[in-house]
Coordinates of C-alpha atoms in Angstrom, one line a residue:
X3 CA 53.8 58.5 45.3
X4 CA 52.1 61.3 44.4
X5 CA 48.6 62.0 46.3
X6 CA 47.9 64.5 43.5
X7 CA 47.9 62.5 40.4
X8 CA 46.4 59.0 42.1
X9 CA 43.5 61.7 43.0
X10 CA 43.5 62.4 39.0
X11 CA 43.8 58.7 38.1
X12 CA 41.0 57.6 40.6
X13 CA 38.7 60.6 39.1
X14 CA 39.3 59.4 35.4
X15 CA 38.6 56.0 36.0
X16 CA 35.0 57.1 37.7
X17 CA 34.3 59.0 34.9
X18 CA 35.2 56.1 32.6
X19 CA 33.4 53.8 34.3
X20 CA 30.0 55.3 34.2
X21 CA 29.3 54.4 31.0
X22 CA 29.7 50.8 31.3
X23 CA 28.3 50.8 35.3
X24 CA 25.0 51.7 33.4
X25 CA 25.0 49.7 30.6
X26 CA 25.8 46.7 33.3
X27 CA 22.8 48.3 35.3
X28 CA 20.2 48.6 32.5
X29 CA 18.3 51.4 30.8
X30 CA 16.0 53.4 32.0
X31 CA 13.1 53.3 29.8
X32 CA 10.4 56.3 30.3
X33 CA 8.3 55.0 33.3
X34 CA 9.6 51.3 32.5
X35 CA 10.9 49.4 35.5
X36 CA 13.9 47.4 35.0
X37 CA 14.2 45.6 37.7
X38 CA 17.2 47.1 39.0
X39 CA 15.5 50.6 40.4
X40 CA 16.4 52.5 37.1
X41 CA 20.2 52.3 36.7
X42 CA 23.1 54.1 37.8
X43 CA 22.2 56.7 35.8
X44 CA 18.9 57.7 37.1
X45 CA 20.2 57.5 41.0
X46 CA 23.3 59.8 40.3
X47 CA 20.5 62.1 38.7
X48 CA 22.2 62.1 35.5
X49 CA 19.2 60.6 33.1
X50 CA 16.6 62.9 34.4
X51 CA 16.2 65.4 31.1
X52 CA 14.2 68.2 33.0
X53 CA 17.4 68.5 35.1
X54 CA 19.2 71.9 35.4
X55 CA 22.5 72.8 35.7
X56 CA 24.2 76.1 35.7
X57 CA 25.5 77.7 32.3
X58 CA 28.5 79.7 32.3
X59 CA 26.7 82.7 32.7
X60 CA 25.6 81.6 35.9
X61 CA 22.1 81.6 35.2
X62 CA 20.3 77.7 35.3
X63 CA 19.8 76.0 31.7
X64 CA 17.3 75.2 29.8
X65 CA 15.9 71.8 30.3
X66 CA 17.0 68.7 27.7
X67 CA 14.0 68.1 25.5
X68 CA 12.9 64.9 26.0
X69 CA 12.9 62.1 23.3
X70 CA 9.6 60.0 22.7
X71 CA 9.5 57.1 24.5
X72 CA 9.3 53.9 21.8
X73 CA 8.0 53.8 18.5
X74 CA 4.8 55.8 17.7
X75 CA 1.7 53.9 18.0
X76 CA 0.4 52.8 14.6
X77 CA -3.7 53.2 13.8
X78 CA -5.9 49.6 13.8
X79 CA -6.4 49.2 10.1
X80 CA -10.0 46.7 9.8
X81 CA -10.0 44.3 7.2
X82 CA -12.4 42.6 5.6
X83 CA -11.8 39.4 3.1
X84 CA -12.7 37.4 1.1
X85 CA -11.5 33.9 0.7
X86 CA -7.9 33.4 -0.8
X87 CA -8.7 32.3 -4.5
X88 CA -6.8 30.7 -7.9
X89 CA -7.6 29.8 -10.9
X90 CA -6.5 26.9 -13.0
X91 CA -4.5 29.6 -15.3
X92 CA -2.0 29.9 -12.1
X93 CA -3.5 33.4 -10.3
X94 CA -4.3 33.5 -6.9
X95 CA -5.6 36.7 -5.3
X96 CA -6.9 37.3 -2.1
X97 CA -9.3 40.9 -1.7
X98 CA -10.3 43.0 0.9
X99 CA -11.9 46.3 2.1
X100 CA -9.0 47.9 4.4
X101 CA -11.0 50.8 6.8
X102 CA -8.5 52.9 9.4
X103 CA -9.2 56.4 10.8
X104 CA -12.0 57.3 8.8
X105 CA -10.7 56.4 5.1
X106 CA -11.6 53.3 3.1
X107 CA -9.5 51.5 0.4
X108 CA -9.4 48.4 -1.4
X109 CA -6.3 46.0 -1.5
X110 CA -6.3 43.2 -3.3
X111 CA -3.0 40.4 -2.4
X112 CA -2.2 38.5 -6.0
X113 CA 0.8 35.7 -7.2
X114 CA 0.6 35.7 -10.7
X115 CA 2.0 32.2 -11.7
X116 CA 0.7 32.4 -15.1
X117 CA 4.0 33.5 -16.8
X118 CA 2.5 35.8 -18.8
X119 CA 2.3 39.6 -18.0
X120 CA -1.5 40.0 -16.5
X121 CA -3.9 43.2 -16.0
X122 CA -5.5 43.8 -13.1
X123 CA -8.5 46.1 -12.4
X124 CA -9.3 46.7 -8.6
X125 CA -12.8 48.5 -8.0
X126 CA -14.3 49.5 -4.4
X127 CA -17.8 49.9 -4.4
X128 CA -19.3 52.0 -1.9
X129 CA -22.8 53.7 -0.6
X130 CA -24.8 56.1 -2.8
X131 CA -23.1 54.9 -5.9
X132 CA -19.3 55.9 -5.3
X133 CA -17.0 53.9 -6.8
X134 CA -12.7 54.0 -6.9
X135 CA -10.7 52.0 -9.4
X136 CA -7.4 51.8 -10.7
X137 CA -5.6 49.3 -12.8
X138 CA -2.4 47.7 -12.1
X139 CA 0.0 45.5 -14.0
X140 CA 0.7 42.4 -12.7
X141 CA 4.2 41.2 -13.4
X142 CA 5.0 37.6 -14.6
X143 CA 6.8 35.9 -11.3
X144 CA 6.3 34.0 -8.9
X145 CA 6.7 36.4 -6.2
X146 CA 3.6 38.0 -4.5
X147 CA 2.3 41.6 -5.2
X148 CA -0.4 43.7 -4.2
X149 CA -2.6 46.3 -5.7
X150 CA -4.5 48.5 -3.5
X151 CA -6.7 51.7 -4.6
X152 CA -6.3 55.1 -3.0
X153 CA -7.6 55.9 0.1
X154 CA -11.1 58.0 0.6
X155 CA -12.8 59.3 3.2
X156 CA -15.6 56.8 4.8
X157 CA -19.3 57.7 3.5
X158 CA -21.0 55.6 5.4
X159 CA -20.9 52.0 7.7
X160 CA -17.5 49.2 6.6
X161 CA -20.1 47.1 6.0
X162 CA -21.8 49.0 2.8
X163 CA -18.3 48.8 1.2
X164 CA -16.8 45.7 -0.9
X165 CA -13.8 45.4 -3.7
X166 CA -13.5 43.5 -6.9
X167 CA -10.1 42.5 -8.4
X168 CA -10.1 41.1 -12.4
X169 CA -6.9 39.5 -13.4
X170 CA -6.8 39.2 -17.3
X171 CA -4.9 38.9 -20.4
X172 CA -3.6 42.1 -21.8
X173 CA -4.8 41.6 -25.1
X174 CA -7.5 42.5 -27.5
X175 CA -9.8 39.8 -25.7
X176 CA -8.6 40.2 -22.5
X177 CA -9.5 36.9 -21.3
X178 CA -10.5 37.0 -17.1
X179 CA -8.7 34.7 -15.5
X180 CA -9.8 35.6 -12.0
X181 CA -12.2 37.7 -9.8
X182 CA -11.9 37.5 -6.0
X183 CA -14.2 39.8 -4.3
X184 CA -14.0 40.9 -0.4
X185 CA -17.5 39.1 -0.1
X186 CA -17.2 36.7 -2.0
X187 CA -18.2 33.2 -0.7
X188 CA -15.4 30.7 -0.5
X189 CA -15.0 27.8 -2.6
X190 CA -17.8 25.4 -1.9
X191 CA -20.5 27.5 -0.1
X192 CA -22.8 27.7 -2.8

């Protein structure tokens, strides 16, 4: 037999193999520990991406660029809520002051089992007087929805903050059906 191409055949199935000998020897997470020492890939040298190899101009490459490691942390958001609240009309809304990297909102959490279209009117009240609202129609439906104001930057302490939602009738009465407040008390605390 050839010497040659069983040189060629052993080389091809090397190459070939790699793939799976580090898939079978695990990843190689940025600084993680597998268990295993880091794969095949990391002691053949082959996942390190500041690595150099020669171009064809015989001059070394330019290191890979190197691809962030896991998702990208997201910012604590601090809530503060009310109770969850319904009304015998078939609302129930749940409100809250949402603070996260120096900007407030309000976000109020609603089912509207009414089966009527409803109207609702968020408001955040804050210190010296400032106040964001927007209005929001609430679908008939029984699946859950949310209305939630924009956000602002923070003038003072979380705690000098609190939101209103109204739920009511679009009609020339408007009849409230409910208001759940991030402070409010729950049900049977007075």
């Amino acid at each position: 037999m050839n010497l040659r191409l069983i040189g060629i055949g052993a080389g091809v199935l090397i190459i070939l193999s790699l793939p799976l000998a580090g898939a079978i020897a695990g990843p190689d997470f940025a600084g993680q520990d597998d268990g295993k020492g880091g794969g095949l890939f990391k002691t053949l040298g082959l996942s390190d991406p500041a690595r150099t190899s020669p171009s064809r101009t015989g001059r070394p490459a330019e290191p890979a660029a190197t691809q962030p490691s896991g998702p990208a942390e997201q910012p604590r958001t601090d809530s503060r809520c009310g109770p969850e609240l319904s009304s015998p009309h078939g609302v129930e809304a749940q409100t809250c002051v949402l603070v996260a990297e120096g900007r407030t909102w309000g976000r109020s959490y609603y089912r509207n089992t009414s089966g009527h279209a409803l109207d609702a009117v968020l408001t955040v009240m804050g210190p010296a007087g400032r106040t964001v609202q927007i209005r929001c129609s609430v679908g008939a439906g029984d699946e859950p929805g949310l209305c939630e104001t924009p956000q602002e930057d923070s003038a003072g302490e979380p705690e000098s903050y609190s939101a209103v939602a109204e739920f009511a009738v679009p009609d020339d009465e408007g009849q409230l059906l409910l208001r759940s407040g991030s402070n409010s008390p729950a049900p049977g605390d007075g």
